[in-house]
């Protein structure tokens, strides 16, 4: 089968009535469940896997892949409206999305998020289609040392998430790395910072920590203020919806750059959406004009960057999954299981004799992303009006959803205590002007950094820094970190000469 034949065969498989119906079912299930904190696409896919046994191959693919492909779109709803992340990929959306909702621009923020999410999904699918033959050798070249240095790049972005007070950001980022070490060491088996508590043996789960850091402080503030989430009258919802779409199209270059960030992060197994949003947000904050003053205060560009990256990374994560059978994320591991159930084995076969299956994935990413975004945009009005509900009614509901979200993540009551602890700490940070995002980034990247560092040392000892790609990346990282200091020194030298 030629490539062009496979392209059209993949589309025909998706558009068959029964397969298309299962795709729509997956979209509805995903959009409903993933909007609830702690109940993400993994839960939905796990529940649907038994059904996959009874379906035709492409019907099962449409159902399972559509649930996974559109999960990041609906995640933004609660992040923007209530500062409660729907999933790990929507944490950075809170930083500008929630302030926009507070300023009466919920409709615009949601519309921008949904539109950029669709654009990112399309971009990621296109990149996957045109780059798979080229990128296969590149993925093979990357080993644990290269992954470790790439994670260092992510940790270095802590300073860009801290506004003007970068020192505070670095302190909180280091604290996040320490927090990430809680639990049993994977190699030695020694408990670290558990204090004999069985709940902490498996480490700190991301969802309760995120809800505690971001949602609980906002709930406390909301209850204390006695006013609704939106401190202003809602702007015209129809015009806000149109404005959000225009914002995404106007900032097309930001969408492309952020989508590229998402695709690249998605290609690295183990990173996924937990960091794609932070990488994209840090990139936008570092490169967009005037971002230092406006990001974190309700800048729509922050929403656009995050949502385009989180959806684009799905295309990137399919590269190692389809090409080498290495799931790009934990959710894709479930999708991988679903593929095996229906007789589709990722690897050389899916890129040669079953190339139509690969292109059915690509078409699913495009079609499902567009349909989901359109459906979400249609329901913006009732969603935006939720920001006008009085706090006496809203706070108990969001608090209950937060508790359920923290518990549902692992069915462990200890996670509720973790959420409450980080809620108090997050409120203290908020009161005293300390940034919260760096702690979360440190928590996300810490385990991956430690794992790749340990593996690199076991394989090469400290000589791993001399590997060509690793050494080049380290030099680039040092130059990036040292440039701000050098810039200040050069400025002082010029002043002294004058």
CSV table of C-alpha atoms in Angstrom, one decimal:
chain,number,residue,atom,x,y,z
A,1,UNK,CA,0.0,0.0,0.0
A,2,UNK,CA,1.4,3.4,-1.0
A,3,UNK,CA,1.5,6.3,1.4
A,4,UNK,CA,-1.3,8.2,-0.4
A,5,UNK,CA,-3.4,5.1,-0.5
A,6,UNK,CA,-2.9,4.7,3.3
A,7,UNK,CA,-3.8,8.4,3.9
A,8,UNK,CA,-7.2,8.0,2.2
A,9,UNK,CA,-7.8,4.5,3.6
A,10,UNK,CA,-7.2,5.8,7.1
A,11,UNK,CA,-9.8,8.6,6.5
A,12,UNK,CA,-12.4,6.2,5.1
A,13,UNK,CA,-12.0,3.9,8.1
A,14,UNK,CA,-12.8,6.8,10.4
A,15,UNK,CA,-15.8,8.1,8.4
A,16,UNK,CA,-17.6,4.7,8.3
A,17,UNK,CA,-20.9,5.3,10.1
A,18,UNK,CA,-20.4,2.9,13.0
A,19,UNK,CA,-16.8,3.9,13.5
A,20,UNK,CA,-17.7,7.6,13.4
A,21,UNK,CA,-20.5,7.0,16.0
A,22,UNK,CA,-18.0,5.4,18.3
A,23,UNK,CA,-15.7,8.3,17.9
A,24,UNK,CA,-18.5,10.7,18.9
A,25,UNK,CA,-19.2,8.5,21.9
A,26,UNK,CA,-15.6,8.7,22.9
A,27,UNK,CA,-15.6,12.5,22.5
A,28,UNK,CA,-18.7,12.9,24.7
A,29,UNK,CA,-17.4,10.5,27.4
A,30,UNK,CA,-14.0,12.2,27.5
A,31,UNK,CA,-15.3,15.7,27.5
A,32,UNK,CA,-17.6,14.8,30.4
A,33,UNK,CA,-15.2,12.9,32.6
A,34,UNK,CA,-11.9,14.7,32.2
A,35,UNK,CA,-13.5,18.0,33.2
A,36,UNK,CA,-13.8,16.5,36.7
A,37,UNK,CA,-10.6,16.9,38.7
A,38,UNK,CA,-8.9,13.6,39.3
A,39,UNK,CA,-11.1,11.6,36.8
A,40,UNK,CA,-9.1,11.8,33.6
A,41,UNK,CA,-8.8,10.0,30.4
A,42,UNK,CA,-7.0,7.1,32.0
A,43,UNK,CA,-10.1,6.3,34.0
A,44,UNK,CA,-12.3,6.6,30.9
A,45,UNK,CA,-10.1,4.4,28.8
A,46,UNK,CA,-9.7,1.8,31.5
A,47,UNK,CA,-13.5,1.6,31.8
A,48,UNK,CA,-13.9,1.3,28.0
A,49,UNK,CA,-11.2,-1.4,27.4
A,50,UNK,CA,-13.6,-4.3,28.1
A,51,UNK,CA,-15.9,-2.9,25.4
A,52,UNK,CA,-13.0,-2.9,22.9
A,53,UNK,CA,-13.1,-6.7,23.0
A,54,UNK,CA,-16.5,-6.7,21.4
A,55,UNK,CA,-15.8,-4.2,18.6
A,56,UNK,CA,-14.3,-4.2,15.2
A,57,UNK,CA,-10.7,-3.1,14.9
A,58,UNK,CA,-11.4,0.4,13.7
A,59,UNK,CA,-14.5,0.9,15.8
A,60,UNK,CA,-12.3,0.1,18.9
A,61,UNK,CA,-9.6,2.4,17.7
A,62,UNK,CA,-12.1,5.3,17.2
A,63,UNK,CA,-13.6,4.8,20.6
A,64,UNK,CA,-10.3,4.5,22.6
A,65,UNK,CA,-8.2,7.0,20.7
A,66,UNK,CA,-10.9,9.7,20.6
A,67,UNK,CA,-11.1,9.6,24.4
A,68,UNK,CA,-7.4,10.1,24.7
A,69,UNK,CA,-7.0,12.6,21.9
A,70,UNK,CA,-9.5,15.2,23.2
A,71,UNK,CA,-8.9,14.9,26.9
A,72,UNK,CA,-6.8,18.0,27.1
A,73,UNK,CA,-9.5,20.2,25.6
A,74,UNK,CA,-12.1,19.7,28.3
A,75,UNK,CA,-9.4,19.9,31.0
A,76,UNK,CA,-9.3,23.7,30.7
A,77,UNK,CA,-12.9,24.2,31.7
A,78,UNK,CA,-12.5,23.9,35.5
A,79,UNK,CA,-8.9,25.4,35.3
A,80,UNK,CA,-10.2,28.6,33.8
A,81,UNK,CA,-13.5,28.9,35.7
A,82,UNK,CA,-12.5,27.7,39.2
A,83,UNK,CA,-8.7,27.4,39.3
A,84,UNK,CA,-9.2,23.6,39.7
A,85,UNK,CA,-7.1,21.7,37.2
A,86,UNK,CA,-9.1,19.1,35.3
A,87,UNK,CA,-5.9,17.1,34.7
A,88,UNK,CA,-2.1,17.3,34.7
A,89,UNK,CA,-2.1,19.0,31.3
A,90,UNK,CA,-4.2,22.0,32.4
A,91,UNK,CA,-2.2,23.3,35.4
A,92,UNK,CA,-0.5,26.2,33.7
A,93,UNK,CA,-3.9,27.2,32.2
A,94,UNK,CA,-4.8,28.5,35.6
A,95,UNK,CA,-2.1,31.1,35.7
A,96,UNK,CA,-3.9,33.4,33.1
A,97,UNK,CA,-7.2,31.7,32.5
A,98,UNK,CA,-8.5,32.1,36.1
A,99,UNK,CA,-7.5,35.8,36.3
A,100,UNK,CA,-9.4,36.3,33.0
A,101,UNK,CA,-12.5,34.7,34.5
A,102,UNK,CA,-12.1,37.0,37.6
A,103,UNK,CA,-12.0,39.9,35.2
A,104,UNK,CA,-15.3,39.0,33.5
A,105,UNK,CA,-13.5,37.4,30.5
A,106,UNK,CA,-14.4,33.8,31.1
A,107,UNK,CA,-16.0,33.5,27.7
A,108,UNK,CA,-13.0,34.9,25.9
A,109,UNK,CA,-10.6,32.7,27.9
A,110,UNK,CA,-12.6,29.5,27.2
A,111,UNK,CA,-13.0,30.3,23.5
A,112,UNK,CA,-9.3,31.0,23.1
A,113,UNK,CA,-8.4,27.8,25.0
A,114,UNK,CA,-10.8,25.6,22.8
A,115,UNK,CA,-9.7,27.2,19.6
A,116,UNK,CA,-5.9,27.0,20.3
A,117,UNK,CA,-6.5,23.4,21.5
A,118,UNK,CA,-8.0,22.5,18.1
A,119,UNK,CA,-5.2,24.3,16.2
A,120,UNK,CA,-2.6,22.6,18.4
A,121,UNK,CA,-4.2,19.2,17.8
A,122,UNK,CA,-4.2,19.7,14.0
A,123,UNK,CA,-0.6,20.9,14.0
A,124,UNK,CA,0.6,18.0,16.1
A,125,UNK,CA,-1.2,15.5,13.7
A,126,UNK,CA,0.4,17.2,10.7
A,127,UNK,CA,3.9,17.2,12.2
A,128,UNK,CA,3.4,13.5,13.0
A,129,UNK,CA,2.4,12.7,9.4
A,130,UNK,CA,5.3,14.5,7.8
A,131,UNK,CA,8.1,13.9,10.2
A,132,UNK,CA,7.7,10.2,11.3
A,133,UNK,CA,10.3,8.9,8.8
A,134,UNK,CA,12.7,11.7,9.7
A,135,UNK,CA,12.3,11.6,13.5
A,136,UNK,CA,12.6,7.9,14.0
A,137,UNK,CA,16.5,7.9,13.9
A,138,UNK,CA,16.5,11.0,16.2
A,139,UNK,CA,14.4,9.3,18.9
A,140,UNK,CA,16.8,6.3,18.8
A,141,UNK,CA,19.8,8.6,19.4
A,142,UNK,CA,18.3,10.0,22.6
A,143,UNK,CA,19.3,8.0,25.7
A,144,UNK,CA,19.0,8.6,29.5
A,145,UNK,CA,21.9,11.2,29.5
A,146,UNK,CA,20.1,13.3,26.8
A,147,UNK,CA,16.7,12.9,28.6
A,148,UNK,CA,18.4,14.1,31.8
A,149,UNK,CA,19.8,17.3,30.2
A,150,UNK,CA,16.4,18.0,28.5
A,151,UNK,CA,14.8,17.8,31.9
A,152,UNK,CA,17.4,20.2,33.3
A,153,UNK,CA,16.1,22.6,30.6
A,154,UNK,CA,12.7,22.3,32.1
A,155,UNK,CA,13.9,22.9,35.6
A,156,UNK,CA,15.8,25.9,34.3
A,157,UNK,CA,12.5,27.4,33.2
A,158,UNK,CA,11.6,27.8,36.9
A,159,UNK,CA,13.0,31.3,36.7
A,160,UNK,CA,10.7,32.3,33.8
A,161,UNK,CA,7.6,31.2,35.9
A,162,UNK,CA,8.5,33.5,38.8
A,163,UNK,CA,7.9,37.0,37.4
A,164,UNK,CA,10.4,39.6,38.5
A,165,UNK,CA,11.4,37.8,41.7
A,166,UNK,CA,13.4,34.9,40.1
A,167,UNK,CA,15.3,34.2,43.4
A,168,UNK,CA,12.1,33.2,45.1
A,169,UNK,CA,11.2,31.1,42.1
A,170,UNK,CA,14.4,29.2,42.3
A,171,UNK,CA,14.0,28.6,46.1
A,172,UNK,CA,10.4,27.3,45.5
A,173,UNK,CA,11.6,25.2,42.5
A,174,UNK,CA,14.3,23.5,44.7
A,175,UNK,CA,11.7,22.9,47.3
A,176,UNK,CA,9.6,21.2,44.6
A,177,UNK,CA,12.5,18.9,43.8
A,178,UNK,CA,12.9,18.0,47.5
A,179,UNK,CA,9.1,17.3,47.7
A,180,UNK,CA,9.4,15.0,44.6
A,181,UNK,CA,11.9,12.8,46.5
A,182,UNK,CA,9.3,11.8,49.1
A,183,UNK,CA,8.7,8.1,49.1
A,184,UNK,CA,10.7,4.9,48.5
A,185,UNK,CA,13.8,5.3,46.4
A,186,UNK,CA,13.3,3.1,43.3
A,187,UNK,CA,16.8,1.7,43.3
A,188,UNK,CA,17.9,1.4,47.0
A,189,UNK,CA,14.4,0.9,48.4
A,190,UNK,CA,15.1,3.3,51.2
A,191,UNK,CA,12.1,5.4,52.4
A,192,UNK,CA,12.8,9.2,52.1
A,193,UNK,CA,10.9,11.9,54.1
A,194,UNK,CA,8.1,9.5,54.9
A,195,UNK,CA,8.3,9.8,58.7
A,196,UNK,CA,7.0,6.2,58.9
A,197,UNK,CA,3.7,7.2,57.2
A,198,UNK,CA,2.5,4.5,54.8
A,199,UNK,CA,0.6,7.1,52.8
A,200,UNK,CA,3.8,8.8,51.8
A,201,UNK,CA,5.6,5.5,50.8
A,202,UNK,CA,4.5,5.9,47.2
A,203,UNK,CA,5.3,9.6,47.0
A,204,UNK,CA,3.0,12.5,46.6
A,205,UNK,CA,0.4,12.3,43.9
A,206,UNK,CA,0.3,15.2,41.5
A,207,UNK,CA,-3.5,15.8,41.5
A,208,UNK,CA,-4.0,16.5,45.3
A,209,UNK,CA,-0.9,18.6,45.4
A,210,UNK,CA,-2.0,20.7,42.4
A,211,UNK,CA,-5.6,21.1,43.8
A,212,UNK,CA,-4.1,22.1,47.2
A,213,UNK,CA,-1.6,24.6,45.7
A,214,UNK,CA,-4.0,26.3,43.3
A,215,UNK,CA,-7.7,25.6,44.1
A,216,UNK,CA,-7.8,25.7,47.9
A,217,UNK,CA,-6.1,29.1,48.2
A,218,UNK,CA,-8.6,30.5,45.7
A,219,UNK,CA,-11.5,29.0,47.5
A,220,UNK,CA,-10.3,30.5,50.8
A,221,UNK,CA,-9.9,33.9,49.1
A,222,UNK,CA,-13.3,33.5,47.4
A,223,UNK,CA,-15.1,32.6,50.7
A,224,UNK,CA,-13.4,35.5,52.5
A,225,UNK,CA,-14.3,38.1,49.8
A,226,UNK,CA,-18.0,37.2,49.7
A,227,UNK,CA,-18.2,38.0,46.0
A,228,UNK,CA,-18.5,35.7,42.9
A,229,UNK,CA,-15.5,34.5,41.0
A,230,UNK,CA,-15.9,37.2,38.4
A,231,UNK,CA,-15.3,40.5,40.2
A,232,UNK,CA,-16.8,42.4,37.2
A,233,UNK,CA,-19.9,42.0,35.1
A,234,UNK,CA,-19.5,39.4,32.4
A,235,UNK,CA,-18.6,41.0,29.1
A,236,UNK,CA,-20.9,40.2,26.2
A,237,UNK,CA,-20.6,36.5,25.9
A,238,UNK,CA,-21.0,36.3,22.1
A,239,UNK,CA,-18.4,38.9,21.5
A,240,UNK,CA,-16.1,37.2,24.1
A,241,UNK,CA,-16.5,34.0,22.2
A,242,UNK,CA,-15.6,35.6,18.9
A,243,UNK,CA,-12.8,37.6,20.5
A,244,UNK,CA,-11.2,34.3,21.9
A,245,UNK,CA,-11.3,32.8,18.4
A,246,UNK,CA,-9.7,35.9,16.9
A,247,UNK,CA,-7.0,35.9,19.6
A,248,UNK,CA,-5.9,32.4,18.7
A,249,UNK,CA,-5.9,33.2,15.0
A,250,UNK,CA,-4.1,36.6,15.5
A,251,UNK,CA,-1.4,34.9,17.6
A,252,UNK,CA,-0.8,32.2,15.0
A,253,UNK,CA,3.0,32.4,15.4
A,254,UNK,CA,2.7,31.8,19.1
A,255,UNK,CA,0.4,28.8,18.4
A,256,UNK,CA,2.9,27.3,16.0
A,257,UNK,CA,5.9,27.8,18.4
A,258,UNK,CA,4.0,26.4,21.4
A,259,UNK,CA,2.7,23.5,19.3
A,260,UNK,CA,6.3,22.7,18.4
A,261,UNK,CA,7.2,22.7,22.1
A,262,UNK,CA,4.3,20.3,22.7
A,263,UNK,CA,5.3,18.0,19.9
A,264,UNK,CA,8.9,17.9,21.1
A,265,UNK,CA,7.9,17.2,24.7
A,266,UNK,CA,5.5,14.5,23.6
A,267,UNK,CA,8.2,12.7,21.7
A,268,UNK,CA,10.1,12.1,25.0
A,269,UNK,CA,8.5,9.1,26.8
A,270,UNK,CA,7.6,9.8,30.4
A,271,UNK,CA,7.3,13.6,30.2
A,272,UNK,CA,3.9,14.2,28.4
A,273,UNK,CA,1.3,16.8,29.3
A,274,UNK,CA,2.5,17.2,32.9
A,275,UNK,CA,5.3,19.4,31.6
A,276,UNK,CA,4.3,20.4,28.1
A,277,UNK,CA,2.1,23.1,29.5
A,278,UNK,CA,4.8,24.5,31.7
A,279,UNK,CA,7.4,24.4,28.9
A,280,UNK,CA,5.1,26.3,26.5
A,281,UNK,CA,4.1,28.8,29.2
A,282,UNK,CA,7.7,29.4,30.1
A,283,UNK,CA,8.6,29.8,26.4
A,284,UNK,CA,5.8,32.3,25.8
A,285,UNK,CA,6.6,34.3,28.9
A,286,UNK,CA,10.3,34.5,27.8
A,287,UNK,CA,9.6,35.5,24.2
A,288,UNK,CA,6.3,37.4,24.0
A,289,UNK,CA,6.5,41.2,24.1
A,290,UNK,CA,5.5,42.6,27.5
A,291,UNK,CA,4.9,39.2,28.9
A,292,UNK,CA,6.8,39.9,32.1
A,293,UNK,CA,4.3,42.5,33.1
A,294,UNK,CA,1.1,40.9,31.9
A,295,UNK,CA,1.5,37.1,32.2
A,296,UNK,CA,-0.2,35.7,35.4
A,297,UNK,CA,-2.6,38.6,35.5
A,298,UNK,CA,-5.0,37.5,32.7
A,299,UNK,CA,-3.1,37.6,29.5
A,300,UNK,CA,-4.9,35.6,26.8
A,301,UNK,CA,-1.5,34.7,25.3
A,302,UNK,CA,-0.7,32.5,28.3
A,303,UNK,CA,-3.9,30.5,27.7
A,304,UNK,CA,-3.2,30.2,24.0
A,305,UNK,CA,0.4,28.9,24.5
A,306,UNK,CA,-0.6,26.3,27.1
A,307,UNK,CA,-3.6,24.8,25.3
A,308,UNK,CA,-2.0,24.7,21.9
A,309,UNK,CA,1.0,22.8,23.4
A,310,UNK,CA,-1.0,20.3,25.5
A,311,UNK,CA,-3.0,19.2,22.5
A,312,UNK,CA,-0.1,19.2,20.0
A,313,UNK,CA,2.0,17.0,22.3
A,314,UNK,CA,-0.4,14.1,21.5
A,315,UNK,CA,0.9,14.0,18.0
A,316,UNK,CA,4.5,13.9,19.3
A,317,UNK,CA,3.8,11.2,21.9
A,318,UNK,CA,2.5,8.9,19.1
A,319,UNK,CA,5.9,8.9,17.5
A,320,UNK,CA,7.7,6.6,20.1
A,321,UNK,CA,4.4,4.7,20.7
A,322,UNK,CA,3.7,3.7,17.1
A,323,UNK,CA,7.3,3.5,15.9
A,324,UNK,CA,9.0,1.6,18.8
A,325,UNK,CA,6.1,0.4,21.0
A,326,UNK,CA,7.3,2.8,23.8
A,327,UNK,CA,4.2,4.6,25.1
A,328,UNK,CA,4.9,8.4,25.2
A,329,UNK,CA,2.8,8.7,28.4
A,330,UNK,CA,1.0,6.6,31.0
A,331,UNK,CA,-2.4,7.2,29.3
A,332,UNK,CA,-0.9,6.1,26.0
A,333,UNK,CA,0.1,2.9,27.7
A,334,UNK,CA,-3.6,2.1,28.2
A,335,UNK,CA,-4.2,3.0,24.5
A,336,UNK,CA,-1.3,0.7,23.7
A,337,UNK,CA,-3.1,-2.1,25.6
A,338,UNK,CA,-6.3,-1.3,23.7
A,339,UNK,CA,-4.4,-1.7,20.4
A,340,UNK,CA,-3.1,-5.1,21.4
A,341,UNK,CA,-6.6,-6.2,22.3
A,342,UNK,CA,-7.8,-5.6,18.8
A,343,UNK,CA,-4.7,-7.1,17.2
A,344,UNK,CA,-2.7,-4.0,16.3
A,345,UNK,CA,0.9,-4.2,17.3
A,346,UNK,CA,2.9,-1.0,17.3
A,347,UNK,CA,6.3,-1.1,15.6
A,348,UNK,CA,7.7,-1.8,12.2
A,349,UNK,CA,4.4,-3.5,11.1
A,350,UNK,CA,2.2,-0.5,11.8
A,351,UNK,CA,4.5,1.7,9.7
A,352,UNK,CA,4.6,-0.6,6.7
A,353,UNK,CA,1.9,-3.2,6.1
A,354,UNK,CA,-0.6,-1.5,8.3
A,355,UNK,CA,0.2,2.1,7.5
A,356,UNK,CA,-3.5,2.9,7.1
A,357,UNK,CA,-3.9,2.3,10.8
A,358,UNK,CA,-1.2,4.9,11.5
A,359,UNK,CA,-3.1,7.5,9.3
A,360,UNK,CA,-6.3,6.6,11.0
A,361,UNK,CA,-4.7,7.8,14.2
A,362,UNK,CA,-3.6,11.0,12.5
A,363,UNK,CA,-7.1,11.7,11.1
A,364,UNK,CA,-8.7,10.9,14.5
A,365,UNK,CA,-6.4,13.6,16.1
A,366,UNK,CA,-7.5,16.2,13.6
A,367,UNK,CA,-11.3,15.4,13.4
A,368,UNK,CA,-11.8,14.7,17.1
A,369,UNK,CA,-9.9,17.9,18.1
A,370,UNK,CA,-12.0,20.1,15.8
A,371,UNK,CA,-15.4,18.5,16.8
A,372,UNK,CA,-14.6,18.7,20.5
A,373,UNK,CA,-13.5,22.4,20.3
A,374,UNK,CA,-16.7,23.3,18.3
A,375,UNK,CA,-18.9,21.5,20.9
A,376,UNK,CA,-17.2,23.2,23.8
A,377,UNK,CA,-17.4,26.6,22.1
A,378,UNK,CA,-21.2,26.1,21.7
A,379,UNK,CA,-21.6,25.6,25.5
A,380,UNK,CA,-19.4,28.6,26.5
A,381,UNK,CA,-22.4,30.7,27.6
A,382,UNK,CA,-23.6,28.4,30.4
A,383,UNK,CA,-20.0,27.7,31.4
A,384,UNK,CA,-19.1,31.4,31.7
A,385,UNK,CA,-22.2,32.2,33.7
A,386,UNK,CA,-20.9,29.8,36.4
A,387,UNK,CA,-18.5,32.6,37.4
A,388,UNK,CA,-21.4,34.7,38.5
A,389,UNK,CA,-22.7,32.2,41.1
A,390,UNK,CA,-22.5,33.5,44.6
A,391,UNK,CA,-19.7,32.0,46.7
A,392,UNK,CA,-22.0,30.6,49.4
A,393,UNK,CA,-23.3,28.2,46.8
A,394,UNK,CA,-20.2,27.8,44.7
A,395,UNK,CA,-17.5,27.3,47.4
A,396,UNK,CA,-19.0,24.1,49.0
A,397,UNK,CA,-19.6,22.6,45.5
A,398,UNK,CA,-16.0,23.2,44.3
A,399,UNK,CA,-14.7,22.1,47.7
A,400,UNK,CA,-16.6,18.8,47.4
A,401,UNK,CA,-15.4,18.3,43.8
A,402,UNK,CA,-11.8,19.0,44.9
A,403,UNK,CA,-12.0,16.5,47.7
A,404,UNK,CA,-13.5,13.9,45.4
A,405,UNK,CA,-10.8,14.7,42.8
A,406,UNK,CA,-8.0,14.3,45.3
A,407,UNK,CA,-9.5,11.0,46.5
A,408,UNK,CA,-10.4,9.5,43.1
A,409,UNK,CA,-6.9,9.8,41.8
A,410,UNK,CA,-5.7,6.9,44.0
A,411,UNK,CA,-8.7,6.0,46.3
A,412,UNK,CA,-6.5,7.0,49.2
A,413,UNK,CA,-7.9,9.1,52.0
A,414,UNK,CA,-4.3,10.2,52.8
A,415,UNK,CA,-4.4,12.3,49.5
A,416,UNK,CA,-7.2,14.4,51.0
A,417,UNK,CA,-4.8,15.3,53.9
A,418,UNK,CA,-2.1,16.0,51.3
A,419,UNK,CA,-4.4,18.3,49.5
A,420,UNK,CA,-5.3,20.2,52.7
A,421,UNK,CA,-1.7,20.5,53.7
A,422,UNK,CA,-0.6,22.0,50.4
A,423,UNK,CA,-3.8,24.1,50.4
A,424,UNK,CA,-2.6,25.8,53.6
A,425,UNK,CA,0.9,26.1,52.3
A,426,UNK,CA,-0.3,27.5,49.0
A,427,UNK,CA,-2.4,30.1,50.7
A,428,UNK,CA,0.6,31.2,52.7
A,429,UNK,CA,2.7,31.5,49.5
A,430,UNK,CA,-0.1,33.5,47.9
A,431,UNK,CA,-0.4,35.9,50.9
A,432,UNK,CA,3.4,36.5,51.0
A,433,UNK,CA,3.9,36.9,47.2
A,434,UNK,CA,5.8,33.6,46.7
A,435,UNK,CA,5.2,31.9,43.3
A,436,UNK,CA,3.5,28.5,43.3
A,437,UNK,CA,4.1,27.1,39.8
A,438,UNK,CA,7.9,26.4,40.4
A,439,UNK,CA,7.0,24.0,43.2
A,440,UNK,CA,4.7,22.0,40.9
A,441,UNK,CA,7.3,22.0,38.1
A,442,UNK,CA,9.9,20.7,40.5
A,443,UNK,CA,7.5,18.0,41.7
A,444,UNK,CA,6.8,16.9,38.2
A,445,UNK,CA,10.3,16.8,36.8
A,446,UNK,CA,12.2,15.6,39.9
A,447,UNK,CA,11.5,11.9,39.7
A,448,UNK,CA,12.3,11.8,35.9
A,449,UNK,CA,15.5,13.8,36.5
A,450,UNK,CA,16.6,11.4,39.2
A,451,UNK,CA,15.8,8.3,37.3
A,452,UNK,CA,17.7,9.4,34.1
A,453,UNK,CA,20.6,10.7,36.2
A,454,UNK,CA,20.9,7.3,38.0
A,455,UNK,CA,20.6,5.3,34.8
A,456,UNK,CA,23.2,7.5,33.0
A,457,UNK,CA,25.7,7.1,35.9
A,458,UNK,CA,25.2,3.3,35.9
A,459,UNK,CA,25.8,3.1,32.2
A,460,UNK,CA,28.6,5.6,31.7
A,461,UNK,CA,29.5,7.0,35.2
A,462,UNK,CA,30.3,10.7,34.9
A,463,UNK,CA,31.6,10.3,31.4
A,464,UNK,CA,28.0,10.6,30.2
A,465,UNK,CA,28.5,14.4,30.1
A,466,UNK,CA,31.1,13.9,27.4
A,467,UNK,CA,28.6,12.3,24.9
A,468,UNK,CA,28.3,14.6,21.9
A,469,UNK,CA,24.6,15.4,22.2
A,470,UNK,CA,24.6,15.6,26.0
A,471,UNK,CA,27.7,17.8,26.0
A,472,UNK,CA,26.3,20.2,23.4
A,473,UNK,CA,23.0,20.5,25.3
A,474,UNK,CA,24.8,21.2,28.6
A,475,UNK,CA,26.9,23.9,26.9
A,476,UNK,CA,23.7,25.4,25.5
A,477,UNK,CA,22.0,25.2,28.9
A,478,UNK,CA,24.9,27.0,30.6
A,479,UNK,CA,24.9,29.7,28.0
A,480,UNK,CA,21.1,30.2,28.5
A,481,UNK,CA,21.4,30.4,32.3
A,482,UNK,CA,24.5,32.6,32.2
A,483,UNK,CA,23.3,35.1,29.5
A,484,UNK,CA,21.2,37.3,31.9
A,485,UNK,CA,24.1,37.7,34.2
A,486,UNK,CA,26.5,38.5,31.4
A,487,UNK,CA,24.0,41.0,30.0
A,488,UNK,CA,24.0,42.9,33.3
A,489,UNK,CA,27.8,42.8,33.5
A,490,UNK,CA,28.1,44.1,29.9
A,491,UNK,CA,25.6,46.9,30.7
A,492,UNK,CA,27.7,47.9,33.8
A,493,UNK,CA,30.9,47.9,31.8
A,494,UNK,CA,29.3,50.2,29.2
A,495,UNK,CA,28.1,52.6,31.9
A,496,UNK,CA,31.6,52.7,33.4
A,497,UNK,CA,33.1,53.6,30.1
A,498,UNK,CA,30.6,56.4,29.6
